[in-house]
Amino acid sequence: MTKWLDPVEQRAWRAIVALMTRLPGALDTQLQRESGVTHFEYWVLTLLSEEPGHRLQMSDLAHKANASLSRLSHVVSKLERMGWAERSATAGRRGVQAVLTDDGYHKVIEAAPGYLDAVRHLVFDGLEPEQTAQLAELSELLADHLTDALSRSPGSGQEDRSSET
């Protein structure tokens, strides 16, 4: 039997849905208008820019970007065509690394001010510092819970096997 959301859960869920649907579009619009990249492309470039040598194993990058390897591979292919990333075989390891090019690094630097202004305007300007700290804590808690729940869902290949020993 389905357990319906109580009024507070319903209110929270509707607010989350509004954020999930409206915020990505607003960030995409700003980034495409000012820098010619989507939010996800910018996010991938940013993640690579933060890594030593501006490189990361594709599977690790997919995990950090909260994306499937297939989606990430498609985006990295586009970034390669733009000259902002390239793929490199990893010596002694299976798999491939995504590598940020110098032009890709410059693209991140160029896009960052407008992106950060948009994030501040759309999210943080509406909160007091204490609320921002609460948002950080709640978001981290929910992200961790989601990761755990998804890793245990049927078909994920990561079900809890603690009872199988």
mmCIF file with all atom_site columns, C-alpha atoms in Angstrom:
data_model
loop_
_atom_site.group_PDB
_atom_site.id
_atom_site.type_symbol
_atom_site.label_atom_id
_atom_site.label_alt_id
_atom_site.label_comp_id
_atom_site.label_asym_id
_atom_site.label_entity_id
_atom_site.label_seq_id
_atom_site.pdbx_PDB_ins_code
_atom_site.Cartn_x
_atom_site.Cartn_y
_atom_site.Cartn_z
_atom_site.occupancy
_atom_site.B_iso_or_equiv
_atom_site.pdbx_formal_charge
_atom_site.auth_seq_id
_atom_site.auth_comp_id
_atom_site.auth_asym_id
_atom_site.auth_atom_id
_atom_site.pdbx_PDB_model_num
ATOM 1   C CA . MET A 1 1   ? 0.000  0.000   0.000   1.00 0.00 ? 1   MET A CA 1
ATOM 2   C CA . THR A 1 2   ? 1.312  3.433   -0.944  1.00 0.00 ? 2   THR A CA 1
ATOM 3   C CA . LYS A 1 3   ? 2.116  5.759   1.922   1.00 0.00 ? 3   LYS A CA 1
ATOM 4   C CA . TRP A 1 4   ? 1.208  9.272   0.802   1.00 0.00 ? 4   TRP A CA 1
ATOM 5   C CA . LEU A 1 5   ? 3.354  12.257  1.669   1.00 0.00 ? 5   LEU A CA 1
ATOM 6   C CA . ASP A 1 6   ? 2.208  14.184  4.705   1.00 0.00 ? 6   ASP A CA 1
ATOM 7   C CA . PRO A 1 7   ? 1.688  17.962  4.278   1.00 0.00 ? 7   PRO A CA 1
ATOM 8   C CA . VAL A 1 8   ? 5.223  18.906  5.352   1.00 0.00 ? 8   VAL A CA 1
ATOM 9   C CA . GLU A 1 9   ? 6.794  16.224  3.112   1.00 0.00 ? 9   GLU A CA 1
ATOM 10  C CA . GLN A 1 10  ? 4.585  17.401  0.239   1.00 0.00 ? 10  GLN A CA 1
ATOM 11  C CA . ARG A 1 11  ? 5.696  21.007  0.765   1.00 0.00 ? 11  ARG A CA 1
ATOM 12  C CA . ALA A 1 12  ? 9.375  19.998  0.914   1.00 0.00 ? 12  ALA A CA 1
ATOM 13  C CA . TRP A 1 13  ? 9.085  17.747  -2.135  1.00 0.00 ? 13  TRP A CA 1
ATOM 14  C CA . ARG A 1 14  ? 7.394  20.418  -4.244  1.00 0.00 ? 14  ARG A CA 1
ATOM 15  C CA . ALA A 1 15  ? 10.144 22.871  -3.324  1.00 0.00 ? 15  ALA A CA 1
ATOM 16  C CA . ILE A 1 16  ? 12.819 20.336  -4.312  1.00 0.00 ? 16  ILE A CA 1
ATOM 17  C CA . VAL A 1 17  ? 11.089 19.695  -7.639  1.00 0.00 ? 17  VAL A CA 1
ATOM 18  C CA . ALA A 1 18  ? 10.908 23.438  -8.304  1.00 0.00 ? 18  ALA A CA 1
ATOM 19  C CA . LEU A 1 19  ? 14.655 23.733  -7.647  1.00 0.00 ? 19  LEU A CA 1
ATOM 20  C CA . MET A 1 20  ? 15.505 20.661  -9.740  1.00 0.00 ? 20  MET A CA 1
ATOM 21  C CA . THR A 1 21  ? 13.539 21.910  -12.721 1.00 0.00 ? 21  THR A CA 1
ATOM 22  C CA . ARG A 1 22  ? 14.102 25.675  -12.647 1.00 0.00 ? 22  ARG A CA 1
ATOM 23  C CA . LEU A 1 23  ? 17.698 26.109  -11.464 1.00 0.00 ? 23  LEU A CA 1
ATOM 24  C CA . PRO A 1 24  ? 19.455 23.979  -14.123 1.00 0.00 ? 24  PRO A CA 1
ATOM 25  C CA . GLY A 1 25  ? 17.610 25.794  -16.903 1.00 0.00 ? 25  GLY A CA 1
ATOM 26  C CA . ALA A 1 26  ? 18.497 29.194  -15.484 1.00 0.00 ? 26  ALA A CA 1
ATOM 27  C CA . LEU A 1 27  ? 22.176 28.238  -15.177 1.00 0.00 ? 27  LEU A CA 1
ATOM 28  C CA . ASP A 1 28  ? 22.180 26.719  -18.680 1.00 0.00 ? 28  ASP A CA 1
ATOM 29  C CA . THR A 1 29  ? 20.719 29.920  -20.100 1.00 0.00 ? 29  THR A CA 1
ATOM 30  C CA . GLN A 1 30  ? 23.315 32.115  -18.401 1.00 0.00 ? 30  GLN A CA 1
ATOM 31  C CA . LEU A 1 31  ? 26.266 29.920  -19.364 1.00 0.00 ? 31  LEU A CA 1
ATOM 32  C CA . GLN A 1 32  ? 25.165 29.399  -22.968 1.00 0.00 ? 32  GLN A CA 1
ATOM 33  C CA . ARG A 1 33  ? 24.481 33.101  -23.448 1.00 0.00 ? 33  ARG A CA 1
ATOM 34  C CA . GLU A 1 34  ? 27.762 34.289  -21.925 1.00 0.00 ? 34  GLU A CA 1
ATOM 35  C CA . SER A 1 35  ? 30.178 31.399  -22.537 1.00 0.00 ? 35  SER A CA 1
ATOM 36  C CA . GLY A 1 36  ? 28.686 28.989  -25.085 1.00 0.00 ? 36  GLY A CA 1
ATOM 37  C CA . VAL A 1 37  ? 28.605 25.988  -22.744 1.00 0.00 ? 37  VAL A CA 1
ATOM 38  C CA . THR A 1 38  ? 25.884 24.116  -20.900 1.00 0.00 ? 38  THR A CA 1
ATOM 39  C CA . HIS A 1 39  ? 25.877 23.854  -17.140 1.00 0.00 ? 39  HIS A CA 1
ATOM 40  C CA . PHE A 1 40  ? 26.935 20.205  -17.297 1.00 0.00 ? 40  PHE A CA 1
ATOM 41  C CA . GLU A 1 41  ? 29.785 20.973  -19.716 1.00 0.00 ? 41  GLU A CA 1
ATOM 42  C CA . TYR A 1 42  ? 30.964 23.757  -17.426 1.00 0.00 ? 42  TYR A CA 1
ATOM 43  C CA . TRP A 1 43  ? 30.708 21.434  -14.429 1.00 0.00 ? 43  TRP A CA 1
ATOM 44  C CA . VAL A 1 44  ? 32.884 18.796  -16.144 1.00 0.00 ? 44  VAL A CA 1
ATOM 45  C CA . LEU A 1 45  ? 35.453 21.423  -17.143 1.00 0.00 ? 45  LEU A CA 1
ATOM 46  C CA . THR A 1 46  ? 35.462 22.768  -13.576 1.00 0.00 ? 46  THR A CA 1
ATOM 47  C CA . LEU A 1 47  ? 35.950 19.328  -12.038 1.00 0.00 ? 47  LEU A CA 1
ATOM 48  C CA . LEU A 1 48  ? 38.895 18.672  -14.345 1.00 0.00 ? 48  LEU A CA 1
ATOM 49  C CA . SER A 1 49  ? 40.378 22.106  -13.569 1.00 0.00 ? 49  SER A CA 1
ATOM 50  C CA . GLU A 1 50  ? 40.495 21.189  -9.873  1.00 0.00 ? 50  GLU A CA 1
ATOM 51  C CA . GLU A 1 51  ? 42.444 17.955  -10.371 1.00 0.00 ? 51  GLU A CA 1
ATOM 52  C CA . PRO A 1 52  ? 46.233 17.594  -10.291 1.00 0.00 ? 52  PRO A CA 1
ATOM 53  C CA . GLY A 1 53  ? 47.443 17.766  -13.876 1.00 0.00 ? 53  GLY A CA 1
ATOM 54  C CA . HIS A 1 54  ? 43.878 18.694  -14.894 1.00 0.00 ? 54  HIS A CA 1
ATOM 55  C CA . ARG A 1 55  ? 43.150 15.024  -15.571 1.00 0.00 ? 55  ARG A CA 1
ATOM 56  C CA . LEU A 1 56  ? 40.907 12.342  -14.127 1.00 0.00 ? 56  LEU A CA 1
ATOM 57  C CA . GLN A 1 57  ? 39.941 8.773   -14.920 1.00 0.00 ? 57  GLN A CA 1
ATOM 58  C CA . MET A 1 58  ? 36.638 8.868   -16.853 1.00 0.00 ? 58  MET A CA 1
ATOM 59  C CA . SER A 1 59  ? 34.890 6.615   -14.332 1.00 0.00 ? 59  SER A CA 1
ATOM 60  C CA . ASP A 1 60  ? 36.014 8.835   -11.441 1.00 0.00 ? 60  ASP A CA 1
ATOM 61  C CA . LEU A 1 61  ? 34.945 11.949  -13.329 1.00 0.00 ? 61  LEU A CA 1
ATOM 62  C CA . ALA A 1 62  ? 31.525 10.411  -13.993 1.00 0.00 ? 62  ALA A CA 1
ATOM 63  C CA . HIS A 1 63  ? 31.152 9.737   -10.271 1.00 0.00 ? 63  HIS A CA 1
ATOM 64  C CA . LYS A 1 64  ? 32.186 13.288  -9.311  1.00 0.00 ? 64  LYS A CA 1
ATOM 65  C CA . ALA A 1 65  ? 29.912 14.781  -11.975 1.00 0.00 ? 65  ALA A CA 1
ATOM 66  C CA . ASN A 1 66  ? 26.964 12.634  -10.813 1.00 0.00 ? 66  ASN A CA 1
ATOM 67  C CA . ALA A 1 67  ? 26.582 11.304  -14.346 1.00 0.00 ? 67  ALA A CA 1
ATOM 68  C CA . SER A 1 68  ? 26.517 8.014   -16.158 1.00 0.00 ? 68  SER A CA 1
ATOM 69  C CA . LEU A 1 69  ? 29.697 7.068   -17.983 1.00 0.00 ? 69  LEU A CA 1
ATOM 70  C CA . SER A 1 70  ? 27.688 7.186   -21.216 1.00 0.00 ? 70  SER A CA 1
ATOM 71  C CA . ARG A 1 71  ? 26.513 10.773  -20.639 1.00 0.00 ? 71  ARG A CA 1
ATOM 72  C CA . LEU A 1 72  ? 29.993 11.849  -19.605 1.00 0.00 ? 72  LEU A CA 1
ATOM 73  C CA . SER A 1 73  ? 31.557 10.208  -22.652 1.00 0.00 ? 73  SER A CA 1
ATOM 74  C CA . HIS A 1 74  ? 29.165 12.103  -24.920 1.00 0.00 ? 74  HIS A CA 1
ATOM 75  C CA . VAL A 1 75  ? 30.016 15.423  -23.243 1.00 0.00 ? 75  VAL A CA 1
ATOM 76  C CA . VAL A 1 76  ? 33.770 14.759  -23.298 1.00 0.00 ? 76  VAL A CA 1
ATOM 77  C CA . SER A 1 77  ? 33.471 14.030  -27.035 1.00 0.00 ? 77  SER A CA 1
ATOM 78  C CA . LYS A 1 78  ? 31.855 17.449  -27.503 1.00 0.00 ? 78  LYS A CA 1
ATOM 79  C CA . LEU A 1 79  ? 34.533 19.099  -25.348 1.00 0.00 ? 79  LEU A CA 1
ATOM 80  C CA . GLU A 1 80  ? 37.183 17.378  -27.490 1.00 0.00 ? 80  GLU A CA 1
ATOM 81  C CA . ARG A 1 81  ? 35.613 18.805  -30.667 1.00 0.00 ? 81  ARG A CA 1
ATOM 82  C CA . MET A 1 82  ? 35.740 22.265  -29.056 1.00 0.00 ? 82  MET A CA 1
ATOM 83  C CA . GLY A 1 83  ? 39.426 21.779  -28.161 1.00 0.00 ? 83  GLY A CA 1
ATOM 84  C CA . TRP A 1 84  ? 38.748 22.015  -24.426 1.00 0.00 ? 84  TRP A CA 1
ATOM 85  C CA . ALA A 1 85  ? 39.460 18.404  -23.419 1.00 0.00 ? 85  ALA A CA 1
ATOM 86  C CA . GLU A 1 86  ? 41.108 15.277  -24.722 1.00 0.00 ? 86  GLU A CA 1
ATOM 87  C CA . ARG A 1 87  ? 41.250 11.633  -23.775 1.00 0.00 ? 87  ARG A CA 1
ATOM 88  C CA . SER A 1 88  ? 44.435 9.914   -22.753 1.00 0.00 ? 88  SER A CA 1
ATOM 89  C CA . ALA A 1 89  ? 45.181 6.254   -22.120 1.00 0.00 ? 89  ALA A CA 1
ATOM 90  C CA . THR A 1 90  ? 46.326 5.576   -18.586 1.00 0.00 ? 90  THR A CA 1
ATOM 91  C CA . ALA A 1 91  ? 49.634 3.719   -18.439 1.00 0.00 ? 91  ALA A CA 1
ATOM 92  C CA . GLY A 1 92  ? 49.313 0.533   -16.439 1.00 0.00 ? 92  GLY A CA 1
ATOM 93  C CA . ARG A 1 93  ? 45.559 0.908   -15.881 1.00 0.00 ? 93  ARG A CA 1
ATOM 94  C CA . ARG A 1 94  ? 42.431 0.028   -17.746 1.00 0.00 ? 94  ARG A CA 1
ATOM 95  C CA . GLY A 1 95  ? 40.329 2.898   -18.875 1.00 0.00 ? 95  GLY A CA 1
ATOM 96  C CA . VAL A 1 96  ? 40.885 6.365   -20.171 1.00 0.00 ? 96  VAL A CA 1
ATOM 97  C CA . GLN A 1 97  ? 41.467 9.723   -18.565 1.00 0.00 ? 97  GLN A CA 1
ATOM 98  C CA . ALA A 1 98  ? 39.800 12.972  -19.517 1.00 0.00 ? 98  ALA A CA 1
ATOM 99  C CA . VAL A 1 99  ? 42.354 15.768  -19.698 1.00 0.00 ? 99  VAL A CA 1
ATOM 100 C CA . LEU A 1 100 ? 41.589 19.480  -19.661 1.00 0.00 ? 100 LEU A CA 1
ATOM 101 C CA . THR A 1 101 ? 43.495 21.360  -22.361 1.00 0.00 ? 101 THR A CA 1
ATOM 102 C CA . ASP A 1 102 ? 44.936 24.829  -21.865 1.00 0.00 ? 102 ASP A CA 1
ATOM 103 C CA . ASP A 1 103 ? 42.045 26.216  -23.925 1.00 0.00 ? 103 ASP A CA 1
ATOM 104 C CA . GLY A 1 104 ? 39.614 24.318  -21.684 1.00 0.00 ? 104 GLY A CA 1
ATOM 105 C CA . TYR A 1 105 ? 41.209 25.792  -18.588 1.00 0.00 ? 105 TYR A CA 1
ATOM 106 C CA . HIS A 1 106 ? 40.901 29.273  -20.070 1.00 0.00 ? 106 HIS A CA 1
ATOM 107 C CA . LYS A 1 107 ? 37.215 28.562  -20.842 1.00 0.00 ? 107 LYS A CA 1
ATOM 108 C CA . VAL A 1 108 ? 36.595 27.712  -17.156 1.00 0.00 ? 108 VAL A CA 1
ATOM 109 C CA . ILE A 1 109 ? 38.357 30.886  -16.048 1.00 0.00 ? 109 ILE A CA 1
ATOM 110 C CA . GLU A 1 110 ? 36.385 32.952  -18.593 1.00 0.00 ? 110 GLU A CA 1
ATOM 111 C CA . ALA A 1 111 ? 32.998 31.460  -17.591 1.00 0.00 ? 111 ALA A CA 1
ATOM 112 C CA . ALA A 1 112 ? 33.517 31.430  -13.817 1.00 0.00 ? 112 ALA A CA 1
ATOM 113 C CA . PRO A 1 113 ? 32.647 35.056  -12.946 1.00 0.00 ? 113 PRO A CA 1
ATOM 114 C CA . GLY A 1 114 ? 29.269 35.010  -14.719 1.00 0.00 ? 114 GLY A CA 1
ATOM 115 C CA . TYR A 1 115 ? 28.494 31.555  -13.383 1.00 0.00 ? 115 TYR A CA 1
ATOM 116 C CA . LEU A 1 116 ? 29.328 32.483  -9.804  1.00 0.00 ? 116 LEU A CA 1
ATOM 117 C CA . ASP A 1 117 ? 27.321 35.701  -10.083 1.00 0.00 ? 117 ASP A CA 1
ATOM 118 C CA . ALA A 1 118 ? 24.319 33.658  -11.297 1.00 0.00 ? 118 ALA A CA 1
ATOM 119 C CA . VAL A 1 119 ? 24.684 31.082  -8.502  1.00 0.00 ? 119 VAL A CA 1
ATOM 120 C CA . ARG A 1 120 ? 24.921 33.814  -5.894  1.00 0.00 ? 120 ARG A CA 1
ATOM 121 C CA . HIS A 1 121 ? 21.954 35.715  -7.374  1.00 0.00 ? 121 HIS A CA 1
ATOM 122 C CA . LEU A 1 122 ? 19.718 32.657  -7.869  1.00 0.00 ? 122 LEU A CA 1
ATOM 123 C CA . VAL A 1 123 ? 20.548 30.790  -4.654  1.00 0.00 ? 123 VAL A CA 1
ATOM 124 C CA . PHE A 1 124 ? 22.621 32.414  -1.950  1.00 0.00 ? 124 PHE A CA 1
ATOM 125 C CA . ASP A 1 125 ? 21.282 35.976  -2.099  1.00 0.00 ? 125 ASP A CA 1
ATOM 126 C CA . GLY A 1 126 ? 17.964 34.564  -0.900  1.00 0.00 ? 126 GLY A CA 1
ATOM 127 C CA . LEU A 1 127 ? 19.473 33.097  2.266   1.00 0.00 ? 127 LEU A CA 1
ATOM 128 C CA . GLU A 1 128 ? 20.995 34.311  5.499   1.00 0.00 ? 128 GLU A CA 1
ATOM 129 C CA . PRO A 1 129 ? 24.453 32.890  6.367   1.00 0.00 ? 129 PRO A CA 1
ATOM 130 C CA . GLU A 1 130 ? 22.931 30.496  8.925   1.00 0.00 ? 130 GLU A CA 1
ATOM 131 C CA . GLN A 1 131 ? 20.464 29.242  6.317   1.00 0.00 ? 131 GLN A CA 1
ATOM 132 C CA . THR A 1 132 ? 23.303 28.695  3.851   1.00 0.00 ? 132 THR A CA 1
ATOM 133 C CA . ALA A 1 133 ? 25.074 26.531  6.455   1.00 0.00 ? 133 ALA A CA 1
ATOM 134 C CA . GLN A 1 134 ? 21.826 24.599  7.033   1.00 0.00 ? 134 GLN A CA 1
ATOM 135 C CA . LEU A 1 135 ? 21.366 24.176  3.284   1.00 0.00 ? 135 LEU A CA 1
ATOM 136 C CA . ALA A 1 136 ? 24.902 22.797  3.006   1.00 0.00 ? 136 ALA A CA 1
ATOM 137 C CA . GLU A 1 137 ? 24.301 20.293  5.800   1.00 0.00 ? 137 GLU A CA 1
ATOM 138 C CA . LEU A 1 138 ? 20.908 19.167  4.511   1.00 0.00 ? 138 LEU A CA 1
ATOM 139 C CA . SER A 1 139 ? 22.108 18.930  0.908   1.00 0.00 ? 139 SER A CA 1
ATOM 140 C CA . GLU A 1 140 ? 25.128 16.835  1.910   1.00 0.00 ? 140 GLU A CA 1
ATOM 141 C CA . LEU A 1 141 ? 22.914 14.583  4.028   1.00 0.00 ? 141 LEU A CA 1
ATOM 142 C CA . LEU A 1 142 ? 20.439 14.093  1.175   1.00 0.00 ? 142 LEU A CA 1
ATOM 143 C CA . ALA A 1 143 ? 23.193 13.524  -1.395  1.00 0.00 ? 143 ALA A CA 1
ATOM 144 C CA . ASP A 1 144 ? 24.796 10.866  0.823   1.00 0.00 ? 144 ASP A CA 1
ATOM 145 C CA . HIS A 1 145 ? 21.422 9.217   1.423   1.00 0.00 ? 145 HIS A CA 1
ATOM 146 C CA . LEU A 1 146 ? 20.675 9.231   -2.306  1.00 0.00 ? 146 LEU A CA 1
ATOM 147 C CA . THR A 1 147 ? 24.046 7.679   -3.119  1.00 0.00 ? 147 THR A CA 1
ATOM 148 C CA . ASP A 1 148 ? 23.455 4.966   -0.531  1.00 0.00 ? 148 ASP A CA 1
ATOM 149 C CA . ALA A 1 149 ? 19.856 4.321   -1.630  1.00 0.00 ? 149 ALA A CA 1
ATOM 150 C CA . LEU A 1 150 ? 20.826 4.105   -5.306  1.00 0.00 ? 150 LEU A CA 1
ATOM 151 C CA . SER A 1 151 ? 23.712 1.764   -4.584  1.00 0.00 ? 151 SER A CA 1
ATOM 152 C CA . ARG A 1 152 ? 21.296 -0.603  -2.833  1.00 0.00 ? 152 ARG A CA 1
ATOM 153 C CA . SER A 1 153 ? 18.454 -0.463  -5.339  1.00 0.00 ? 153 SER A CA 1
ATOM 154 C CA . PRO A 1 154 ? 17.657 -3.657  -7.263  1.00 0.00 ? 154 PRO A CA 1
ATOM 155 C CA . GLY A 1 155 ? 19.603 -3.987  -10.469 1.00 0.00 ? 155 GLY A CA 1
ATOM 156 C CA . SER A 1 156 ? 22.392 -1.648  -9.410  1.00 0.00 ? 156 SER A CA 1
ATOM 157 C CA . GLY A 1 157 ? 24.749 -4.557  -8.832  1.00 0.00 ? 157 GLY A CA 1
ATOM 158 C CA . GLN A 1 158 ? 25.563 -3.121  -5.405  1.00 0.00 ? 158 GLN A CA 1
ATOM 159 C CA . GLU A 1 159 ? 22.861 -4.587  -3.237  1.00 0.00 ? 159 GLU A CA 1
ATOM 160 C CA . ASP A 1 160 ? 23.622 -5.218  0.398   1.00 0.00 ? 160 ASP A CA 1
ATOM 161 C CA . ARG A 1 161 ? 25.309 -8.624  0.472   1.00 0.00 ? 161 ARG A CA 1
ATOM 162 C CA . SER A 1 162 ? 26.178 -8.580  4.168   1.00 0.00 ? 162 SER A CA 1
ATOM 163 C CA . SER A 1 163 ? 23.726 -11.427 4.811   1.00 0.00 ? 163 SER A CA 1
ATOM 164 C CA . GLU A 1 164 ? 25.275 -13.636 2.119   1.00 0.00 ? 164 GLU A CA 1
ATOM 165 C CA . THR A 1 165 ? 28.378 -14.588 4.093   1.00 0.00 ? 165 THR A CA 1
#
